[in-house]
Amino acid sequence: MKLAMKTMLALVLAASVPVAQDAEAGFPGLGAARNPRVEIAWNRLYDFEDIYAHLDRLVAEWPDLLSMQVIGHSVENREMRVYTLNNGATGADTEKPAFWLDGNVHGNEVQGGEGVVYCAWYLLENYGTNERVTELVDRSAFYLLPMQNPDGRSNWFKHAHNAHSSRSGVMPLDRDLDGLADEDGPDDLDGDGSIVQMRKYVPGTGTHRLNRDDPRIMERVPTNERGIRGDWILLGSEGIDNDGDGRINEDSLGGYDMNRAWPSLWFPDHVQFGAGPYPLYWPEARCIARFILDHPNIAGVQSYHNSGGMILRGPGAEVFGPYPRADVSVYDAIGQDGEKMLPFYRYMIIWKDLYSVFGGFVNWTYEGLGIFSFTNEMWASNRNSPDDRVEGGSEGRQWFDDHLLMGAGFVDWHEYDHPLYGKIEIGGFKKDVGRVPPSFLIEEMLHRNAMFVIRHAETMPSVSIAEPVVAELGDGVRTIDVIVSNEKLMPTRSSLAVRDELGAPDLITIEGDGIEVLAGGFRTDRFRPERIDLQDHDPARLIRDEGVGSLEEVRVRWIVRGGGSVTIRVTSEKAQDASRSFEF
Amino acid sequence: MLIPTPMFGVALATLVSATSAPLGDVESLSHARLSEALAAVASEHPDVASLHRVGVSREGRAIEALRLTGTEDPSNHPALLLVANLEGPRVFESGVVLDHARRLANAYESDESVRALLDTTVVWFVPRANPDAAEGRFASPSIERWASSIDVDNDRDGRRGEDGPADVNGDGVVTTMRVLDPEGEWMEDPTDARVLIQADRVKGERGKWRLYPESRDLDGDETFGEDAPRDAQVDRNFASGWEEHVARAGTFPTDEPEARALCEFVMAQKNLALVVVYDGHDNLVEKPKSVADDAAPVKRVPPYGVLESDAELLEEIGREYREQTKNEAKGDGEDAGTFARWCYDHRGLVTLSAVLWNLPDEAPAADEDADAAEGDDGAVTEEAAADEAAPAEEEDDEVSESDAKPSDDAKHLLWIDGAGESWRFVDWTPFDHPELGSVEIGGFAPFARSEPPQDAWTKIADAHFDWFQGLGELLPRIELVECEREKLGTGVWKVTATLTNDAYLPLLSRSMQRTRTTRPAKVSLVLPDGATLLSGNTQELVRDLAGSGGRAEFEWLVHGPDGMELGVSVDSDHAGRAFRKAEVSQ
Ligand SMILES: [Zn+2]
């Protein structure tokens, strides 16, 4: 009943949303919008300009729910935009628990951008018709930054690359210390728009041979004493020695990693490759950090990457030590649901299950700021073939490309006359194979990941104050007992935030012209009201540094003289404030 | 004492005429007057001096750098950077840096060694890296400020900066309050009742006083001075060893604009080869903690310390420093998050830190002009002074005077009393405090522990100037000393070249070889058209070239006509460049 009332109220408040009265329109059970107001093709990848254009269309359609602000500029002066999804009629975004979602910090990991757009689109399209979406949107805010690295994205779209290149930002860096920056990256030698592999035929003196069933596939020849040698050598990515230093492709675009730029457990480049000269060195990372620091209401963070199907949480490095137990329970509950919502994704701890990361983004947001945060590695290539009928490895990839993409993802080996290597062959998979799904699986990836974000966001804390119980002690002195509870999985303050004194403490206050607060504190035993942690100073304003925990009920008792109209208020950085007024 | 030199002309004149108000005499070092003085050096010596901007402080003050060089192309010569006053309270050091710059500029025309230095070197001076905090020295009441910005809720009460230190009794200085309290942890030092020491119950000592910073309790929480309105310190805000979640370290490394500006400044000086810092840290008097060059990482984190190869060089430089300056002042030994540590650990720059003066802990020698007293064992004087100084009237406990050893603060008072520097200690004065009632306010004055007496300024500055002037000899400089070609047969030539570094420091410190932040020297064979390389690389990057005559040899085989022009070039960002034609060897 209460929920229904709330929803009704929200619908009335959100006047701009025409409530879908028409039950005939569309098929709501299919998951996405029944009758979308903004059509976006979800089977495509979009360049930088188009990602913003889609979001701008959403802003134009839902101006009361979505707004845009420019928080900074990239190295190449592209706008860094945060889109705020918030229903102003239910309060300012800064007063609500907020969810931060971003994508594409690695330039080549593009689908995070579409993931952010999908999330915004899904929430907006379903606002007012789907009860849970409506409730979530009304009680929280979303800060959506589709691209942490718009330059890298743009470069990946517009220039020849492979699936792994353009990870960096584009600020020139002299990676090989020869006094020149970015002077020798891979080259699209044959001008076909792809950076693929080089191989050379060297009969009897090579390390590789061609696969017997599929000569497109290179196999390493095992070392053996019979002296069997391969006929081929592999020569790396397409490229020449641009700067004449005797090396090929040794100093390519950028050469740093903006997901190693964050202040928690940050180490410089010689310890953590790509970290830069000091934390938040690049303008993209710095403006994001500033925005997040200016929004202490952010309670949940996800950062979309690709690939490999991983729901990652910290610690990024072993030296951090384990996360506090109570926080791990929250992480586990969300992460384990994620594994079920995202087939072939695994919930993992970064340093232990993947590799060590110093200065990672989600490490900063949790270890530095106490926000429950995940890195989501979108796209598990097992999704191409969910059982073992198509074998894994190169054979499987070629088979999939041949039969489901009509060979569109592979550049067949062809001859090229290389200035150093002479007659060689160039060929291999294109940049859009391997780390992003084929078109017909993109929508599935976007939807499942958006649902995981929503699952995470629904756990954000919500605090309420139960009906106070007033008892007479005589002579106008009374006890007031109040239960403050958090109905959600996520505590108002993570255990880490409490431990490391991050953010502001929660406050539970009582106010009334007719009362004098004689004492107040938190009850420590639900059956014995005399067991109470009294706060000596200013008992009308109780400081609750440990917050209101996961599904916790906090019992407060005040002893007051007098009566009349009284207001009890709970203030919390990461939950909407709650208040209750009553008279006695 | 002393004839005022050009350096502190103004300050000294003030001093001589106003010894009764020594606190006022540093006015020439306020931000405004320091800026004027720097501008004057630049405008009076346009041939060698130029003024540059490092950045702007949080409160909008310019952080300035004065550059001195007589080189035609400064980027072709190594640079040396001298920075002071990152912390705030040590404003005197800014004056020393200004003085160094002014003296070098003045002497450029007349002094051959100064000319030799500036014609081959770029010298940068940043006398005041933290102008906001330094202004505390010139504020009223004057207050030791380290912090310049963020405001942390230190007492976790949901309010920020509500109760900081303040001049409660209006005597113009912010000191300490003491309150008689049976639960107090502090007792009087038996050798000097002005000094409070922590009572040790194990020894049967009882506390008598409770100590608070001079402050009010405006929020009524019965704590005092618990939540100052500023927390982040510039010289804790650099990335090496940054203390996360510690208020003084700031929100994130380089969040303080001064820290970031300095980082950018250092990174922009690609020819930077040596950094010197005059402030509260030291690695010249006390040997810094070192680790083996190849110390194994622990859980993937390399152990921090000066790498042994570099530490050996530092030790030698430190020995020379002590010999020349006679300075024995040590730092606080804590370098987490400091500029100096970042320069060395993350940029590989050899960085020398000096504390120019600390409050002495023995009575001054009787004859002020006798330099010999400096290094003497002060024990005799100390005891004698202790007997005199200990006011026994208030003592009622059983510790006999003769047994008691003076605490560190009591020793400092021996010097203060002996030197007649009474402003450094404010006698305990009763005061009726609005929240605490009857208290006494007093103790060590701000700046008492770090600012040298003005009659010592010139001597300190002189000694350091002489030392600083010699630092040009440390900077790595590469030279091609030999470049020859030898005919092996028709058209086949062996080309050899030798690169040397006659300066004290190696081309790249061990740390710099690790951080890869300054590029190695690049040795290139310059081949004419028609010649082909038979053996060797046209480019070689040289990382490991020792100082003090370190050599590296190169060899190529070239095919080409007899008359061809062959040469070798070397270029670096921070140790010079050279080209040498390969002469036919006999
Ligand atoms: Zn990534």
Coordinates of C-alpha atoms in Angstrom, one line a residue, chain B residues 106-457:
Chain B
N106 CA 75.2 41.2 -8.9
A107 CA 78.4 39.3 -9.3
Y108 CA 77.8 38.1 -12.8
E109 CA 79.7 41.0 -14.4
S110 CA 82.5 41.1 -12.0
D111 CA 83.2 37.6 -10.6
E112 CA 84.7 35.1 -12.9
S113 CA 83.5 32.0 -11.1
V114 CA 79.9 33.3 -11.0
R115 CA 80.1 34.1 -14.7
A116 CA 81.5 30.6 -15.4
L117 CA 78.6 29.1 -13.5
L118 CA 75.8 31.1 -15.1
D119 CA 77.3 30.9 -18.6
T120 CA 77.0 27.1 -18.5
T121 CA 74.1 26.6 -16.2
V122 CA 70.5 27.6 -15.7
V123 CA 69.7 28.4 -12.1
W124 CA 66.1 28.7 -10.9
F125 CA 65.0 30.2 -7.6
V126 CA 61.6 29.7 -6.2
P127 CA 61.9 31.5 -2.8
R128 CA 58.3 31.0 -1.7
A129 CA 56.5 27.9 -2.8
N130 CA 53.6 28.3 -0.3
P131 CA 52.8 32.0 -0.1
D132 CA 49.4 31.5 1.6
A133 CA 50.8 29.7 4.6
A134 CA 53.8 32.0 4.8
E135 CA 51.4 34.9 5.3
G136 CA 50.6 33.5 8.7
R137 CA 54.0 35.0 9.7
F138 CA 52.9 38.5 8.8
A139 CA 49.3 38.2 10.0
S140 CA 48.0 39.6 13.3
P141 CA 48.1 37.6 15.5
S142 CA 50.9 35.8 13.8
I143 CA 50.4 32.1 13.5
E144 CA 52.4 29.2 12.3
R145 CA 50.5 28.0 9.3
W146 CA 51.4 25.0 7.3
A147 CA 48.0 24.4 5.8
S148 CA 46.4 26.4 3.1
S149 CA 43.2 24.8 2.2
I150 CA 40.8 22.0 2.7
D151 CA 38.7 21.8 5.8
V152 CA 38.3 18.4 7.3
D153 CA 35.8 17.5 10.0
N154 CA 38.6 16.4 12.3
D155 CA 36.4 15.7 15.4
R156 CA 33.8 13.8 13.4
D157 CA 30.9 15.9 14.7
G158 CA 29.4 16.8 11.3
R159 CA 30.7 20.3 11.4
R160 CA 33.9 21.7 9.8
G161 CA 36.5 24.1 11.1
E162 CA 34.4 25.2 14.0
D163 CA 37.1 25.5 16.7
G164 CA 40.6 26.3 15.6
P165 CA 43.4 27.9 17.5
A166 CA 42.9 31.6 18.3
D167 CA 44.5 34.4 20.2
V168 CA 42.1 34.2 23.1
N169 CA 43.9 36.6 25.5
G170 CA 44.7 39.1 22.7
D171 CA 48.4 39.3 23.4
G172 CA 49.1 39.1 19.6
V173 CA 50.3 35.5 19.6
V174 CA 48.6 32.1 19.6
T175 CA 50.3 29.8 22.1
T176 CA 49.1 27.3 24.7
M177 CA 46.7 27.2 27.6
R178 CA 47.3 25.2 30.8
V179 CA 44.7 24.5 33.4
L180 CA 45.3 23.0 36.8
D181 CA 43.6 19.7 36.8
P182 CA 44.1 16.6 38.9
E183 CA 43.5 14.5 35.8
G184 CA 46.1 16.5 33.8
E185 CA 48.9 14.6 32.3
W186 CA 51.5 17.3 32.4
M187 CA 53.9 18.3 35.2
E188 CA 56.5 21.0 35.5
D189 CA 60.0 20.1 34.5
P190 CA 62.0 20.1 37.8
T191 CA 64.8 22.0 36.1
D192 CA 62.6 24.7 34.7
A193 CA 59.0 25.2 35.9
R194 CA 58.1 27.1 32.8
V195 CA 58.4 23.9 30.8
L196 CA 55.8 21.2 31.1
I197 CA 56.6 17.5 30.6
Q198 CA 54.5 14.5 30.5
A199 CA 54.2 12.8 33.9
D200 CA 55.2 9.2 34.1
R201 CA 53.1 7.3 36.6
V202 CA 55.5 4.4 36.6
K203 CA 58.1 6.7 38.1
G204 CA 55.5 7.9 40.6
E205 CA 55.1 11.2 38.9
R206 CA 51.7 13.0 39.0
G207 CA 50.2 15.1 36.4
K208 CA 49.1 18.5 37.4
W209 CA 48.2 20.5 34.3
R210 CA 46.0 19.9 31.3
L211 CA 47.2 21.5 28.1
Y212 CA 45.2 22.9 25.3
P213 CA 46.0 24.9 22.2
E214 CA 45.1 28.5 22.8
S215 CA 41.4 28.5 21.7
R216 CA 37.8 28.8 22.5
D217 CA 35.1 26.1 22.7
L218 CA 32.6 27.9 20.6
D219 CA 30.6 24.7 19.8
G220 CA 30.4 23.8 23.5
D221 CA 31.7 20.3 23.0
E222 CA 34.2 20.6 25.8
T223 CA 37.1 20.2 23.4
F224 CA 39.4 23.0 22.4
G225 CA 41.1 23.8 19.2
E226 CA 40.0 20.4 17.9
D227 CA 38.9 21.4 14.4
A228 CA 41.0 24.0 12.7
P229 CA 39.6 25.5 9.6
R230 CA 42.5 24.5 7.4
D231 CA 44.1 21.1 7.1
A232 CA 45.8 20.3 3.8
Q233 CA 49.6 21.1 3.7
V234 CA 51.3 21.8 0.5
D235 CA 54.4 19.9 1.4
R236 CA 52.4 16.8 2.3
N237 CA 50.4 16.9 -1.0
F238 CA 52.9 15.3 -3.4
A239 CA 52.5 11.8 -4.6
S240 CA 55.4 9.9 -3.2
G241 CA 54.5 8.4 0.1
W242 CA 51.3 10.4 0.1
E243 CA 49.3 9.6 3.3
E244 CA 45.8 8.8 2.1
H245 CA 43.0 9.7 4.6
V246 CA 45.3 11.9 6.7
A247 CA 44.0 15.4 6.8
R248 CA 47.3 17.2 6.4
A249 CA 48.0 15.2 3.2
G250 CA 45.0 16.8 1.4
T251 CA 42.3 15.3 -0.7
F252 CA 44.5 13.8 -3.3
P253 CA 48.1 14.3 -4.3
T254 CA 48.5 17.6 -6.2
D255 CA 45.0 18.8 -5.3
E256 CA 46.7 21.8 -3.7
P257 CA 47.3 24.2 -6.5
E258 CA 50.8 25.0 -5.2
A259 CA 51.8 21.4 -5.3
R260 CA 50.5 20.8 -8.8
A261 CA 52.1 24.0 -10.1
L262 CA 55.5 22.9 -8.7
C263 CA 55.1 19.4 -10.3
E264 CA 54.3 21.0 -13.7
F265 CA 57.2 23.4 -13.3
V266 CA 59.6 20.6 -12.6
M267 CA 58.3 18.6 -15.5
A268 CA 58.5 21.5 -17.8
Q269 CA 62.2 22.0 -17.1
K270 CA 63.5 19.1 -19.1
N271 CA 67.1 20.2 -18.4
L272 CA 66.7 20.0 -14.7
A273 CA 69.5 18.0 -13.1
L274 CA 69.5 18.9 -9.4
V275 CA 67.0 20.2 -6.9
V276 CA 67.8 21.9 -3.6
V277 CA 65.2 22.6 -0.9
Y278 CA 65.6 24.9 2.1
D279 CA 62.9 24.0 4.5
G280 CA 62.0 21.6 7.3
H281 CA 63.6 18.5 5.9
D282 CA 67.1 17.4 5.7
N283 CA 69.2 14.7 3.9
L284 CA 72.6 16.4 4.1
V285 CA 73.2 16.4 7.9
E286 CA 71.4 13.1 8.6
K287 CA 71.9 10.3 6.2
P288 CA 68.7 9.4 4.6
K289 CA 67.2 5.9 4.7
S290 CA 68.5 3.9 1.8
V291 CA 67.6 0.6 0.1
A292 CA 69.5 -1.6 -2.2
D293 CA 69.4 -0.6 -5.9
D294 CA 67.7 -3.9 -6.7
A295 CA 65.6 -4.3 -3.5
A296 CA 62.8 -6.7 -4.2
P297 CA 59.2 -5.3 -4.2
V298 CA 57.0 -6.4 -1.4
K299 CA 53.6 -7.4 -2.7
R300 CA 54.6 -5.6 -5.9
V301 CA 55.4 -2.4 -4.1
P302 CA 59.1 -1.4 -4.2
P303 CA 60.4 -0.5 -0.7
Y304 CA 61.0 3.2 -0.4
G305 CA 64.4 4.7 0.3
V306 CA 67.2 6.4 -1.5
L307 CA 68.7 3.8 -3.8
E308 CA 72.1 2.9 -2.5
S309 CA 74.1 4.1 -5.5
D310 CA 72.5 7.5 -5.1
A311 CA 72.8 7.4 -1.3
E312 CA 76.6 7.1 -1.6
L313 CA 76.7 10.3 -3.7
L314 CA 74.4 12.1 -1.3
E315 CA 76.6 11.1 1.6
E316 CA 79.6 12.7 0.0
I317 CA 77.6 15.8 -1.0
G318 CA 76.4 16.0 2.6
R319 CA 79.9 15.7 4.0
E320 CA 80.9 18.6 1.8
Y321 CA 77.9 20.6 2.9
R322 CA 78.6 20.2 6.6
E323 CA 82.2 21.1 6.1
Q324 CA 81.3 24.3 4.3
T325 CA 78.3 25.5 6.1
K326 CA 79.1 24.0 9.6
N327 CA 75.3 23.5 9.8
E328 CA 74.2 20.6 12.0
A329 CA 70.4 21.3 11.9
K330 CA 68.4 18.2 11.2
G331 CA 64.9 17.8 9.9
D332 CA 62.0 16.0 11.4
G333 CA 62.9 12.8 9.5
E334 CA 59.4 12.6 8.0
D335 CA 59.2 13.0 4.3
A336 CA 55.9 11.4 3.3
G337 CA 54.3 13.4 0.6
T338 CA 56.9 16.0 0.4
F339 CA 58.1 17.8 -2.7
A340 CA 61.7 16.7 -2.2
R341 CA 60.6 13.1 -2.0
W342 CA 58.5 13.3 -5.2
C343 CA 61.4 14.9 -7.0
Y344 CA 63.7 12.1 -6.1
D345 CA 61.4 9.1 -6.0
H346 CA 59.1 9.8 -8.9
R347 CA 61.3 12.1 -11.1
G348 CA 64.7 10.6 -10.3
L349 CA 66.2 14.0 -9.6
V350 CA 69.0 14.2 -7.1
T351 CA 67.4 16.4 -4.4
L352 CA 69.3 18.0 -1.5
S353 CA 67.3 19.1 1.5
A354 CA 68.7 21.4 4.1
V355 CA 67.3 22.8 7.4
L356 CA 69.0 26.1 7.8
W357 CA 68.5 26.6 11.5
N358 CA 66.9 24.9 14.5
L359 CA 66.3 26.3 18.0
P360 CA 69.6 25.4 19.8
D361 CA 69.5 23.2 22.9
E362 CA 72.3 24.7 24.9
A363 CA 73.1 28.1 26.2
P364 CA 75.0 30.3 23.8
A365 CA 78.7 30.5 24.3
A366 CA 79.8 33.5 26.3
D367 CA 81.6 35.3 23.5
E368 CA 79.2 35.9 20.7
D369 CA 81.9 36.5 18.2
A370 CA 83.9 33.4 18.9
D371 CA 83.1 31.1 16.1
A372 CA 85.0 28.3 17.8
A373 CA 82.2 27.8 20.2
E374 CA 80.0 26.4 17.5
G375 CA 81.3 22.9 17.4
D376 CA 82.2 22.6 21.1
D377 CA 80.8 20.1 23.5
G378 CA 78.2 22.2 25.3
A379 CA 77.8 19.9 28.3
V380 CA 79.6 22.0 30.8
T381 CA 77.9 25.2 29.8
E382 CA 74.6 23.4 29.8
E383 CA 74.8 22.1 33.3
A384 CA 76.0 25.4 34.7
A385 CA 73.2 27.2 32.9
A386 CA 70.7 24.6 34.2
D387 CA 71.6 25.3 37.8
E388 CA 71.1 28.9 37.3
A389 CA 68.0 28.7 35.3
A390 CA 65.9 26.3 37.3
P391 CA 63.5 28.2 39.4
A392 CA 63.1 26.0 42.4
E393 CA 60.5 28.0 44.3
E394 CA 57.5 26.2 43.0
E395 CA 58.9 22.8 43.3
D396 CA 57.3 20.7 46.0
D397 CA 58.0 17.2 44.9
E398 CA 60.8 14.9 45.9
V399 CA 62.8 14.9 42.7
S400 CA 66.0 16.6 43.7
E401 CA 67.3 19.2 41.4
S402 CA 70.8 17.8 41.0
D403 CA 69.4 14.5 39.6
A404 CA 67.0 16.0 37.1
K405 CA 68.1 16.2 33.5
P406 CA 66.5 19.1 31.7
S407 CA 63.9 18.2 29.1
D408 CA 64.5 19.2 25.5
D409 CA 62.3 22.2 25.9
A410 CA 64.2 23.2 29.1
K411 CA 67.4 23.0 27.1
H412 CA 65.8 25.3 24.4
L413 CA 65.0 27.8 27.2
L414 CA 68.6 27.8 28.3
W415 CA 69.5 29.1 24.9
I416 CA 66.5 31.5 24.8
D417 CA 67.5 33.0 28.1
G418 CA 71.1 33.1 27.4
A419 CA 70.6 34.7 24.0
G420 CA 68.1 37.3 25.3
E421 CA 65.5 36.1 22.8
S422 CA 62.7 36.5 25.2
W423 CA 60.0 36.8 22.5
R424 CA 60.4 33.1 21.8
F425 CA 58.8 32.1 25.1
V426 CA 55.7 33.7 26.4
D427 CA 55.5 33.5 30.2
W428 CA 52.5 31.8 31.6
T429 CA 49.9 34.5 32.3
P430 CA 46.7 34.0 34.2
F431 CA 43.5 34.5 32.1
D432 CA 39.9 34.1 32.8
H433 CA 38.8 31.9 29.9
P434 CA 35.1 32.1 28.9
E435 CA 34.6 28.3 28.9
L436 CA 37.5 27.0 31.0
G437 CA 37.6 29.6 33.8
S438 CA 40.9 30.2 35.3
V439 CA 43.8 29.3 32.9
E440 CA 47.3 30.3 32.1
I441 CA 48.3 31.2 28.6
G442 CA 51.9 31.0 27.4
G443 CA 54.6 28.7 26.2
F444 CA 56.7 28.7 23.1
A445 CA 55.8 31.5 20.7
P446 CA 55.0 30.8 17.0
F447 CA 58.2 30.7 14.9
A448 CA 60.3 30.4 18.1
R449 CA 61.6 27.0 17.1
S450 CA 62.4 27.6 13.4
E451 CA 63.4 31.2 12.8
P452 CA 67.0 32.1 13.5
P453 CA 67.8 35.2 15.5
Q454 CA 68.4 38.0 13.1
D455 CA 72.0 38.5 14.1
A456 CA 72.7 35.0 12.6
W457 CA 71.0 35.6 9.3

